[in-house]
mmCIF file of C-alpha atoms and ligand atoms in Angstrom:
data_model
loop_
_atom_site.group_PDB
_atom_site.id
_atom_site.type_symbol
_atom_site.label_atom_id
_atom_site.label_comp_id
_atom_site.label_asym_id
_atom_site.label_seq_id
_atom_site.Cartn_x
_atom_site.Cartn_y
_atom_site.Cartn_z
ATOM 1 C CA MET A 2 29.407 58.428 137.347
ATOM 2 C CA LYS A 3 32.698 59.604 135.775
ATOM 3 C CA LYS A 4 35.676 57.403 136.580
ATOM 4 C CA VAL A 5 39.196 58.815 136.484
ATOM 5 C CA ILE A 6 42.610 57.150 136.430
ATOM 6 C CA VAL A 7 45.295 59.310 138.072
ATOM 7 C CA LEU A 8 48.852 58.528 136.936
ATOM 8 C CA GLY A 9 51.490 60.041 139.217
ATOM 9 C CA ALA A 10 49.002 60.353 142.091
ATOM 10 C CA THR A 11 51.620 61.216 144.721
ATOM 11 C CA GLY A 12 52.973 64.154 142.681
ATOM 12 C CA THR A 13 51.791 67.759 142.589
ATOM 13 C CA ILE A 14 49.483 67.235 139.611
ATOM 14 C CA GLY A 15 48.210 63.927 141.019
ATOM 15 C CA LEU A 16 47.371 65.336 144.455
ATOM 16 C CA ASN A 17 45.666 68.368 142.900
ATOM 17 C CA THR A 18 43.650 66.009 140.687
ATOM 18 C CA LEU A 19 42.461 64.003 143.688
ATOM 19 C CA SER A 20 41.434 67.223 145.392
ATOM 20 C CA VAL A 21 39.472 68.306 142.279
ATOM 21 C CA ILE A 22 37.711 64.923 142.062
ATOM 22 C CA GLU A 23 36.651 65.311 145.689
ATOM 23 C CA HIS A 24 35.495 68.882 145.010
ATOM 24 C CA LEU A 25 33.413 67.755 141.990
ATOM 25 C CA GLY A 26 31.349 65.531 144.274
ATOM 26 C CA SER A 27 29.698 62.142 144.208
ATOM 27 C CA ASP A 28 29.361 61.878 140.402
ATOM 28 C CA TRP A 29 33.151 61.637 140.183
ATOM 29 C CA GLN A 30 35.368 58.789 141.312
ATOM 30 C CA ALA A 31 39.146 58.218 141.328
ATOM 31 C CA ASP A 32 39.062 54.666 139.973
ATOM 32 C CA LEU A 33 42.732 53.817 139.875
ATOM 33 C CA ILE A 34 45.757 55.718 141.152
ATOM 34 C CA THR A 35 49.429 54.990 140.478
ATOM 35 C CA ALA A 36 52.860 56.237 141.535
ATOM 36 C CA PHE A 37 56.452 55.237 141.045
ATOM 37 C CA SER A 38 57.698 55.501 144.619
ATOM 38 C CA ARG A 39 56.332 56.455 148.056
ATOM 39 C CA LYS A 40 54.173 53.299 148.246
ATOM 40 C CA THR A 41 52.883 53.952 151.769
ATOM 41 C CA GLU A 42 51.651 57.389 150.753
ATOM 42 C CA LEU A 43 49.979 55.901 147.677
ATOM 43 C CA GLU A 44 48.171 53.269 149.735
ATOM 44 C CA GLN A 45 47.035 55.916 152.179
ATOM 45 C CA LEU A 46 45.678 58.001 149.254
ATOM 46 C CA ALA A 47 43.903 54.936 147.863
ATOM 47 C CA ARG A 48 42.110 54.465 151.204
ATOM 48 C CA GLN A 49 41.314 58.178 151.491
ATOM 49 C CA TYR A 50 39.833 58.403 147.979
ATOM 50 C CA ASN A 51 38.422 54.884 147.866
ATOM 51 C CA ALA A 52 40.477 54.089 144.767
ATOM 52 C CA ARG A 53 42.276 50.986 143.528
ATOM 53 C CA THR A 54 46.040 50.875 143.223
ATOM 54 C CA PHE A 55 48.750 48.401 142.244
ATOM 55 C CA THR A 56 52.523 48.108 142.262
ATOM 56 C CA THR A 57 53.712 50.186 139.334
ATOM 57 C CA ASP A 58 55.775 48.475 136.775
ATOM 58 C CA SER A 59 55.178 49.968 133.359
ATOM 59 C CA GLU A 60 53.663 46.799 131.818
ATOM 60 C CA THR A 61 51.053 46.510 134.574
ATOM 61 C CA MET A 62 50.258 50.206 134.241
ATOM 62 C CA LEU A 63 49.526 49.876 130.506
ATOM 63 C CA LYS A 64 47.402 46.755 131.070
ATOM 64 C CA GLU A 65 45.415 48.447 133.849
ATOM 65 C CA ILE A 66 44.734 51.476 131.623
ATOM 66 C CA ARG A 67 43.581 49.156 128.839
ATOM 67 C CA GLU A 68 41.311 47.049 131.015
ATOM 68 C CA SER A 69 39.774 49.793 133.146
ATOM 69 C CA ASP A 70 36.354 51.164 132.223
ATOM 70 C CA ALA A 71 37.414 54.661 133.344
ATOM 71 C CA ASP A 72 36.450 57.569 131.077
ATOM 72 C CA ILE A 73 39.425 59.840 131.676
ATOM 73 C CA VAL A 74 43.134 59.386 132.400
ATOM 74 C CA VAL A 75 45.030 62.265 134.028
ATOM 75 C CA ASN A 76 48.710 61.860 133.194
ATOM 76 C CA GLY A 77 50.731 63.555 135.940
ATOM 77 C CA ILE A 78 53.835 61.397 135.548
ATOM 78 C CA ALA A 79 57.108 63.352 135.526
ATOM 79 C CA GLY A 80 59.381 63.031 132.484
ATOM 80 C CA ALA A 81 59.599 60.757 129.463
ATOM 81 C CA ALA A 82 58.106 57.865 131.484
ATOM 82 C CA GLY A 83 54.722 59.467 130.749
ATOM 83 C CA LEU A 84 54.934 58.730 127.021
ATOM 84 C CA LEU A 85 53.703 55.126 126.781
ATOM 85 C CA PRO A 86 50.802 55.567 129.250
ATOM 86 C CA SER A 87 49.611 58.546 127.152
ATOM 87 C CA PHE A 88 49.601 56.379 124.028
ATOM 88 C CA GLU A 89 47.804 53.527 125.749
ATOM 89 C CA THR A 90 45.104 55.955 126.946
ATOM 90 C CA VAL A 91 44.537 57.392 123.499
ATOM 91 C CA ARG A 92 44.591 53.963 121.819
ATOM 92 C CA CYS A 93 41.741 52.870 124.100
ATOM 93 C CA GLY A 94 39.705 55.945 123.137
ATOM 94 C CA LYS A 95 39.742 57.386 126.667
ATOM 95 C CA ARG A 96 40.064 61.127 127.241
ATOM 96 C CA LEU A 97 43.661 62.089 128.011
ATOM 97 C CA ALA A 98 43.942 65.021 130.447
ATOM 98 C CA LEU A 99 47.593 65.696 129.804
ATOM 99 C CA ALA A 100 49.964 67.387 132.237
ATOM 100 C CA ASN A 101 52.958 65.346 131.036
ATOM 101 C CA LYS A 102 54.290 67.791 128.418
ATOM 102 C CA GLU A 103 57.097 65.367 127.484
ATOM 103 C CA THR A 104 54.463 63.253 125.679
ATOM 104 C CA ILE A 105 53.720 66.078 123.231
ATOM 105 C CA VAL A 106 57.346 67.208 122.895
ATOM 106 C CA MET A 107 58.451 63.675 121.995
ATOM 107 C CA ALA A 108 55.522 62.386 119.987
ATOM 108 C CA GLY A 109 52.752 64.967 119.663
ATOM 109 C CA ALA A 110 52.012 64.314 116.002
ATOM 110 C CA LEU A 111 51.955 60.525 116.436
ATOM 111 C CA LEU A 112 49.659 60.850 119.438
ATOM 112 C CA LYS A 113 47.241 63.047 117.504
ATOM 113 C CA THR A 114 47.155 60.546 114.628
ATOM 114 C CA GLU A 115 46.331 57.819 117.142
ATOM 115 C CA ALA A 116 43.619 60.015 118.690
ATOM 116 C CA ALA A 117 42.073 60.695 115.280
ATOM 117 C CA ARG A 118 41.877 56.915 114.763
ATOM 118 C CA SER A 119 40.312 56.088 118.140
ATOM 119 C CA GLY A 120 38.241 59.237 118.688
ATOM 120 C CA ALA A 121 40.058 59.984 121.966
ATOM 121 C CA GLU A 122 40.231 63.591 123.156
ATOM 122 C CA ILE A 123 43.528 65.141 124.242
ATOM 123 C CA ILE A 124 42.934 68.025 126.658
ATOM 124 C CA PRO A 125 45.994 69.937 127.871
ATOM 125 C CA VAL A 126 46.442 70.474 131.617
ATOM 126 C CA ASP A 127 49.691 72.468 131.449
ATOM 127 C CA SER A 128 48.260 75.844 132.490
ATOM 128 C CA GLU A 129 49.502 77.858 129.488
ATOM 129 C CA HIS A 130 48.233 75.281 126.991
ATOM 130 C CA ALA A 131 44.978 74.854 128.860
ATOM 131 C CA ALA A 132 44.566 78.631 128.513
ATOM 132 C CA LEU A 133 45.501 78.553 124.809
ATOM 133 C CA PHE A 134 43.106 75.633 124.257
ATOM 134 C CA GLU A 135 40.254 77.768 125.630
ATOM 135 C CA LEU A 136 41.364 81.012 123.957
ATOM 136 C CA GLN A 137 41.611 79.384 120.548
ATOM 137 C CA ARG A 138 37.954 78.402 120.737
ATOM 138 C CA THR A 139 37.158 82.138 120.467
ATOM 139 C CA ALA A 140 38.714 82.716 117.009
ATOM 140 C CA ALA A 141 39.126 80.921 113.682
ATOM 141 C CA PRO A 142 42.601 79.305 113.425
ATOM 142 C CA ASN A 143 43.583 81.370 110.376
ATOM 143 C CA GLN A 144 42.672 84.575 112.242
ATOM 144 C CA ILE A 145 45.175 83.843 115.029
ATOM 145 C CA ARG A 146 48.543 85.481 114.448
ATOM 146 C CA LYS A 147 50.386 84.714 117.656
ATOM 147 C CA LEU A 148 50.177 82.456 120.709
ATOM 148 C CA ILE A 149 51.850 83.991 123.759
ATOM 149 C CA ILE A 150 52.708 81.971 126.845
ATOM 150 C CA THR A 151 53.895 83.532 130.075
ATOM 151 C CA ALA A 152 56.684 82.484 132.443
ATOM 152 C CA SER A 153 57.249 83.430 136.061
ATOM 153 C CA GLY A 154 61.008 83.725 135.469
ATOM 154 C CA GLY A 155 61.614 81.047 138.117
ATOM 155 C CA ALA A 156 63.638 81.079 141.297
ATOM 156 C CA PHE A 157 66.437 83.270 139.897
ATOM 157 C CA ARG A 158 64.401 85.894 138.074
ATOM 158 C CA ASP A 159 65.893 88.663 140.207
ATOM 159 C CA THR A 160 69.367 87.110 140.520
ATOM 160 C CA PRO A 161 71.999 88.712 138.261
ATOM 161 C CA LEU A 162 73.580 86.415 135.648
ATOM 162 C CA GLU A 163 77.032 86.671 137.331
ATOM 163 C CA GLU A 164 75.643 85.160 140.528
ATOM 164 C CA LEU A 165 74.178 82.077 138.855
ATOM 165 C CA THR A 166 77.508 80.230 138.723
ATOM 166 C CA HIS A 167 77.286 78.850 142.252
ATOM 167 C CA VAL A 168 73.543 78.520 142.888
ATOM 168 C CA THR A 169 72.481 75.255 144.547
ATOM 169 C CA PRO A 170 69.598 72.824 143.885
ATOM 170 C CA GLU A 171 68.065 73.945 147.193
ATOM 171 C CA GLN A 172 67.947 77.551 145.922
ATOM 172 C CA ALA A 173 66.619 76.492 142.509
ATOM 173 C CA LEU A 174 63.777 74.573 144.154
ATOM 174 C CA HIS A 175 62.408 77.760 145.669
ATOM 175 C CA HIS A 176 59.752 78.760 143.117
ATOM 176 C CA PRO A 177 58.154 82.209 143.551
ATOM 177 C CA THR A 178 54.564 81.440 142.483
ATOM 178 C CA TRP A 179 53.858 77.757 141.707
ATOM 179 C CA LYS A 180 54.224 74.627 143.870
ATOM 180 C CA MET A 181 55.521 71.849 141.629
ATOM 181 C CA GLY A 182 57.702 68.740 141.519
ATOM 182 C CA PRO A 183 61.532 69.130 141.637
ATOM 183 C CA LYS A 184 62.312 68.563 137.925
ATOM 184 C CA ILE A 185 59.822 71.140 136.646
ATOM 185 C CA THR A 186 60.865 73.630 139.356
ATOM 186 C CA VAL A 187 64.493 73.504 138.163
ATOM 187 C CA ASP A 188 63.164 73.750 134.595
ATOM 188 C CA SER A 189 61.383 76.954 135.629
ATOM 189 C CA ALA A 190 64.640 78.418 136.938
ATOM 190 C CA THR A 191 66.445 77.693 133.634
ATOM 191 C CA MET A 192 63.276 78.329 131.598
ATOM 192 C CA ALA A 193 63.696 74.891 129.989
ATOM 193 C CA ASN A 194 60.123 74.421 131.184
ATOM 194 C CA LYS A 195 59.031 77.297 128.940
ATOM 195 C CA GLY A 196 61.251 75.892 126.191
ATOM 196 C CA LEU A 197 59.435 72.554 126.427
ATOM 197 C CA GLU A 198 56.153 74.454 126.438
ATOM 198 C CA VAL A 199 57.083 76.292 123.228
ATOM 199 C CA ILE A 200 57.667 72.912 121.570
ATOM 200 C CA GLU A 201 54.480 71.575 123.191
ATOM 201 C CA ALA A 202 52.485 74.472 121.691
ATOM 202 C CA VAL A 203 54.000 73.882 118.241
ATOM 203 C CA TYR A 204 52.907 70.235 118.132
ATOM 204 C CA LEU A 205 49.694 70.504 120.116
ATOM 205 C CA PHE A 206 48.278 73.396 118.096
ATOM 206 C CA ASP A 207 50.037 72.839 114.733
ATOM 207 C CA ARG A 208 51.831 76.190 114.808
ATOM 208 C CA ARG A 209 55.203 77.342 113.548
ATOM 209 C CA PRO A 210 57.778 78.212 116.244
ATOM 210 C CA ASP A 211 57.782 81.856 115.082
ATOM 211 C CA GLU A 212 54.055 82.046 115.900
ATOM 212 C CA ILE A 213 54.825 81.353 119.583
ATOM 213 C CA GLU A 214 56.151 84.022 121.942
ATOM 214 C CA VAL A 215 57.245 83.906 125.580
ATOM 215 C CA LEU A 216 56.935 86.790 128.036
ATOM 216 C CA ILE A 217 58.023 86.944 131.658
ATOM 217 C CA HIS A 218 55.043 87.769 133.831
ATOM 218 C CA PRO A 219 56.129 87.478 137.484
ATOM 219 C CA GLN A 220 52.617 87.482 138.946
ATOM 220 C CA SER A 221 51.570 84.250 137.109
ATOM 221 C CA ARG A 222 47.967 85.459 136.775
ATOM 222 C CA ILE A 223 47.831 85.690 132.985
ATOM 223 C CA HIS A 224 48.728 82.240 131.676
ATOM 224 C CA ALA A 225 48.511 82.851 127.936
ATOM 225 C CA LEU A 226 47.281 85.290 125.304
ATOM 226 C CA ILE A 227 46.325 85.006 121.673
ATOM 227 C CA GLN A 228 46.717 87.814 119.196
ATOM 228 C CA THR A 229 44.335 87.888 116.265
ATOM 229 C CA ALA A 230 44.968 89.216 112.760
ATOM 230 C CA GLU A 231 43.859 92.786 113.436
ATOM 231 C CA GLY A 232 46.176 93.054 116.460
ATOM 232 C CA THR A 233 43.825 92.406 119.396
ATOM 233 C CA PHE A 234 45.127 90.418 122.379
ATOM 234 C CA THR A 235 42.853 88.145 124.386
ATOM 235 C CA ALA A 236 44.207 86.898 127.710
ATOM 236 C CA GLN A 237 43.229 84.248 130.197
ATOM 237 C CA ILE A 238 43.532 85.316 133.824
ATOM 238 C CA SER A 239 43.161 83.144 136.910
ATOM 239 C CA ALA A 240 44.864 82.290 140.194
ATOM 240 C CA PRO A 241 48.101 80.315 139.744
ATOM 241 C CA ASP A 242 46.403 77.094 140.853
ATOM 242 C CA MET A 243 46.668 73.877 138.838
ATOM 243 C CA ARG A 244 43.269 72.735 140.120
ATOM 244 C CA ILE A 245 41.638 75.108 137.610
ATOM 245 C CA PRO A 246 43.121 73.626 134.395
ATOM 246 C CA ILE A 247 42.815 70.105 135.846
ATOM 247 C CA GLN A 248 39.116 70.599 136.564
ATOM 248 C CA ASN A 249 38.490 72.122 133.139
ATOM 249 C CA ALA A 250 40.166 69.121 131.488
ATOM 250 C CA LEU A 251 37.938 66.749 133.470
ATOM 251 C CA THR A 252 34.637 68.559 132.893
ATOM 252 C CA TYR A 253 35.304 69.837 129.325
ATOM 253 C CA PRO A 254 33.283 71.209 127.572
ATOM 254 C CA GLU A 255 31.254 71.928 130.723
ATOM 255 C CA LYS A 256 32.370 74.193 133.581
ATOM 256 C CA ALA A 257 31.919 73.432 137.273
ATOM 257 C CA ALA A 258 32.140 75.650 140.366
ATOM 258 C CA ALA A 259 35.620 77.048 141.071
ATOM 259 C CA PRO A 260 37.937 74.584 142.842
ATOM 260 C CA SER A 261 40.012 77.389 144.399
ATOM 261 C CA PRO A 262 39.569 80.958 145.713
ATOM 262 C CA ASP A 263 39.293 83.794 143.165
ATOM 263 C CA THR A 264 42.383 85.796 142.388
ATOM 264 C CA ASP A 265 42.309 89.438 143.530
ATOM 265 C CA LEU A 266 42.921 91.579 140.453
ATOM 266 C CA THR A 267 43.693 94.626 142.584
ATOM 267 C CA ALA A 268 46.360 92.831 144.652
ATOM 268 C CA GLU A 269 49.311 93.720 142.430
ATOM 269 C CA ALA A 270 50.083 95.246 139.044
ATOM 270 C CA LEU A 271 50.346 92.784 136.176
ATOM 271 C CA THR A 272 53.600 93.292 134.274
ATOM 272 C CA PHE A 273 55.433 91.778 131.302
ATOM 273 C CA THR A 274 59.080 91.727 130.215
ATOM 274 C CA ARG A 275 60.991 89.919 127.497
ATOM 275 C CA PRO A 276 63.274 87.099 128.720
ATOM 276 C CA ASP A 277 67.012 87.777 128.384
ATOM 277 C CA PRO A 278 68.440 85.002 126.169
ATOM 278 C CA ARG A 279 71.849 85.264 127.890
ATOM 279 C CA LYS A 280 70.295 84.590 131.273
ATOM 280 C CA TYR A 281 67.936 81.901 129.986
ATOM 281 C CA PRO A 282 69.855 80.125 127.165
ATOM 282 C CA MET A 283 67.525 77.100 127.403
ATOM 283 C CA LEU A 284 64.805 79.221 125.782
ATOM 284 C CA PRO A 285 66.581 80.085 122.489
ATOM 285 C CA LEU A 286 67.835 76.477 122.416
ATOM 286 C CA ALA A 287 64.211 75.298 122.520
ATOM 287 C CA PHE A 288 63.263 77.564 119.610
ATOM 288 C CA ARG A 289 66.255 76.217 117.697
ATOM 289 C CA ALA A 290 65.149 72.632 118.459
ATOM 290 C CA ALA A 291 61.539 73.412 117.507
ATOM 291 C CA LYS A 292 62.668 74.828 114.134
ATOM 292 C CA SER A 293 65.054 71.969 113.519
ATOM 293 C CA GLY A 294 62.405 69.250 113.927
ATOM 294 C CA LEU A 295 61.313 66.277 115.995
ATOM 295 C CA SER A 296 64.719 64.646 116.606
ATOM 296 C CA ALA A 297 66.017 67.937 118.001
ATOM 297 C CA ALA A 298 62.921 68.343 120.196
ATOM 298 C CA ILE A 299 63.346 64.833 121.657
ATOM 299 C CA THR A 300 67.071 65.448 122.124
ATOM 300 C CA TYR A 301 66.456 68.774 123.893
ATOM 301 C CA ASN A 302 64.096 67.081 126.344
ATOM 302 C CA ALA A 303 66.314 64.041 126.973
ATOM 303 C CA ALA A 304 69.566 65.999 127.390
ATOM 304 C CA ASN A 305 67.860 68.450 129.746
ATOM 305 C CA GLU A 306 66.454 65.583 131.844
ATOM 306 C CA ILE A 307 69.945 64.113 132.279
ATOM 307 C CA ALA A 308 71.403 67.549 133.033
ATOM 308 C CA VAL A 309 68.737 68.410 135.627
ATOM 309 C CA ALA A 310 69.172 65.037 137.386
ATOM 310 C CA ALA A 311 72.925 65.712 137.540
ATOM 311 C CA PHE A 312 72.331 69.239 138.883
ATOM 312 C CA LEU A 313 69.908 67.944 141.533
ATOM 313 C CA GLY A 314 72.542 65.354 142.493
ATOM 314 C CA HIS A 315 75.165 68.113 142.899
ATOM 315 C CA ARG A 316 77.138 66.683 139.956
ATOM 316 C CA LEU A 317 76.644 69.600 137.537
ATOM 317 C CA PRO A 318 76.670 73.378 138.063
ATOM 318 C CA PHE A 319 73.451 75.233 137.280
ATOM 319 C CA LEU A 320 74.791 77.094 134.235
ATOM 320 C CA SER A 321 76.082 73.830 132.739
ATOM 321 C CA ILE A 322 72.537 72.486 132.296
ATOM 322 C CA ALA A 323 72.269 74.598 129.132
ATOM 323 C CA ARG A 324 75.873 73.910 128.094
ATOM 324 C CA LEU A 325 75.348 70.154 128.243
ATOM 325 C CA THR A 326 72.009 70.367 126.408
ATOM 326 C CA GLU A 327 73.564 72.509 123.677
ATOM 327 C CA ALA A 328 76.528 70.136 123.319
ATOM 328 C CA VAL A 329 74.158 67.187 122.780
ATOM 329 C CA LEU A 330 72.127 69.205 120.249
ATOM 330 C CA ASN A 331 75.357 70.061 118.388
ATOM 331 C CA LYS A 332 76.000 66.383 117.655
ATOM 332 C CA PRO A 333 74.633 64.976 114.379
ATOM 333 C CA LEU A 334 70.915 64.242 114.846
ATOM 334 C CA PRO A 335 69.113 61.161 113.497
ATOM 335 C CA PRO A 336 66.314 61.631 110.918
ATOM 336 C CA ALA A 337 62.872 62.486 112.332
ATOM 337 C CA PRO A 338 61.311 59.367 113.895
ATOM 338 C CA ALA A 339 58.151 58.037 112.250
ATOM 339 C CA SER A 340 57.024 55.569 114.914
ATOM 340 C CA LEU A 341 56.903 55.312 118.681
ATOM 341 C CA GLU A 342 59.785 52.814 118.622
ATOM 342 C CA GLU A 343 61.920 55.289 116.650
ATOM 343 C CA VAL A 344 61.012 58.053 119.111
ATOM 344 C CA LEU A 345 62.296 55.886 121.951
ATOM 345 C CA THR A 346 65.511 55.173 120.003
ATOM 346 C CA VAL A 347 66.205 58.882 119.417
ATOM 347 C CA ASP A 348 65.487 59.520 123.111
ATOM 348 C CA ALA A 349 67.858 56.728 124.189
ATOM 349 C CA CYS A 350 70.649 57.961 121.862
ATOM 350 C CA ALA A 351 70.342 61.496 123.249
ATOM 351 C CA ARG A 352 70.534 60.191 126.830
ATOM 352 C CA THR A 353 73.629 58.121 126.026
ATOM 353 C CA ALA A 354 75.274 61.135 124.379
ATOM 354 C CA ALA A 355 74.434 63.324 127.384
ATOM 355 C CA ASP A 356 75.733 60.703 129.852
ATOM 356 C CA GLN A 357 78.995 60.362 127.899
ATOM 357 C CA LEU A 358 79.548 64.119 127.705
ATOM 358 C CA LEU A 359 78.748 64.424 131.398
ATOM 359 C CA ALA A 360 81.237 61.687 132.311
ATOM 360 C CA SER A 361 84.005 63.105 130.119
ATOM 361 C CA LYS A 362 83.196 66.735 131.039
ATOM 362 C CA ALA A 363 83.912 67.494 127.370
ATOM 363 C CA PHE A 364 81.482 70.336 126.878
HETATM 364 P P1 NAD B 420 56.056 65.342 140.669
HETATM 365 O O1 NAD B 420 57.509 65.035 140.701
HETATM 366 O O2 NAD B 420 55.456 66.119 141.778
HETATM 367 O O3 NAD B 420 55.241 63.965 140.559
HETATM 368 C C1 NAD B 420 55.550 62.994 139.602
HETATM 369 C C2 NAD B 420 54.670 61.762 139.772
HETATM 370 O O4 NAD B 420 55.045 60.831 138.720
HETATM 371 C C3 NAD B 420 54.881 61.024 141.092
HETATM 372 O O5 NAD B 420 53.638 60.504 141.528
HETATM 373 C C4 NAD B 420 55.816 59.885 140.722
HETATM 374 O O6 NAD B 420 55.657 58.741 141.569
HETATM 375 C C5 NAD B 420 55.367 59.576 139.311
HETATM 376 N N1 NAD B 420 56.444 58.981 138.501
HETATM 377 C C6 NAD B 420 57.728 59.424 138.420
HETATM 378 N N2 NAD B 420 58.444 58.619 137.605
HETATM 379 C C7 NAD B 420 57.605 57.645 137.159
HETATM 380 C C8 NAD B 420 57.749 56.506 136.330
HETATM 381 N N3 NAD B 420 58.930 56.198 135.794
HETATM 382 N N4 NAD B 420 56.660 55.732 136.099
HETATM 383 C C9 NAD B 420 55.476 56.029 136.674
HETATM 384 N N5 NAD B 420 55.268 57.080 137.493
HETATM 385 C C10 NAD B 420 56.327 57.885 137.735
HETATM 386 O O7 NAD B 420 55.781 66.047 139.262
HETATM 387 P P2 NAD B 420 54.681 67.156 138.900
HETATM 388 O O8 NAD B 420 55.189 68.498 139.233
HETATM 389 O O9 NAD B 420 53.343 66.745 139.403
HETATM 390 O O10 NAD B 420 54.709 67.089 137.301
HETATM 391 C C11 NAD B 420 54.171 65.988 136.589
HETATM 392 C C12 NAD B 420 54.073 66.324 135.096
HETATM 393 O O11 NAD B 420 53.167 67.413 134.945
HETATM 394 C C13 NAD B 420 55.398 66.787 134.467
HETATM 395 O O12 NAD B 420 55.436 66.374 133.137
HETATM 396 C C14 NAD B 420 55.297 68.299 134.530
HETATM 397 O O13 NAD B 420 56.062 68.927 133.526
HETATM 398 C C15 NAD B 420 53.810 68.500 134.288
HETATM 399 N N6 NAD B 420 53.277 69.752 134.817
HETATM 400 C C16 NAD B 420 53.309 69.983 136.165
HETATM 401 C C17 NAD B 420 52.803 71.182 136.671
HETATM 402 C C18 NAD B 420 52.793 71.456 138.154
HETATM 403 O O14 NAD B 420 52.231 72.459 138.569
HETATM 404 N N7 NAD B 420 53.359 70.609 138.990
HETATM 405 C C19 NAD B 420 52.281 72.137 135.799
HETATM 406 C C20 NAD B 420 52.257 71.864 134.430
HETATM 407 C C21 NAD B 420 52.750 70.665 133.948
HETATM 408 MG MG1 MG B 421 53.129 75.310 132.330
#
């Protein structure tokens, strides 16, 4: 029997995880499920999946992770709140099936050091990184020249730049190919999501930022490609369905029967374009942050989180998400943090700076 803890069970990743556990059959059990809000829904899920639950305050969550005899923790928490639960999982030597990309952006290297100490496995669930994780098993690391991740282009892919000034949260939440939580859906529209994923790839796979490339691929069938030394590309193709990378992270290194219908390769042509940096300024900002180092990466994530919350609350125009993030990145940055406590300090400073700029509108 494999027991799984599902953090963020009421979210998109959490619900998909519960559906995968059910699909995998009687050898799999959702042991413990948590969420931050929507308590009634959580209790209903606990009854449906015969799982335990508790009122989430972060201390209880960490204690429950520590004391549970579960084998795997799926972290589907949204935002920086996912960081400490990821560390607790890895410290206990449990497998971390990681959707929460903020964990890697903020503290990827520290987490990997912790995993090396405890023997815990970190398996990416973010679809592009799950694809890269599999693709990289097909070639020696020094033979891989480039890691390419794809982006749908988000809700405004076909909207001209001039029309982005007045777009609303409701419009931004209309994603063309993936069904996801609100924060990541806005991040897809600005491509901050891809920016975070560039940084995630750098830390997760120990690559330089210039070894990572982003292409817009509107059909969301090819999730990532690697290019090897002699120029060959190898791609991973599947339906845009998070149940596939979630299931692979649970069963790794084994494979189980498909959790979702096959994608029809003849349905539409698969195309690629290069993202326009003027339309998606959050992408070049992410590369700049990735090159600059860990404090910039944490600051990029924190400032964007504040900006997106303000946009969703109708307090910030869409195009100002990037302006605010850039203004915070332009402030003097602290030295790279060397501990989890220092990571949290850099994160808190960036949030304060973003809040102050937002209040004063001085950006
Ligand atoms: P979501 O908003 O649908 O769900 C978030 C879940 O986290 C909810 O259950 C919520 O109760 C819980 N949560 C929120 N704040 C919390 C806190 N402070 N403490 C504890 N729990 C908290 O989000 P989502 O779309 O499922 O995304 C979750 C994570 O997975 C994000 O990091 C996102 O970037 C990543 N991710 C999502 C997808 C996707 O398809 N949705 C794909 C790749 C990566
Ligand atoms: Mg992704």
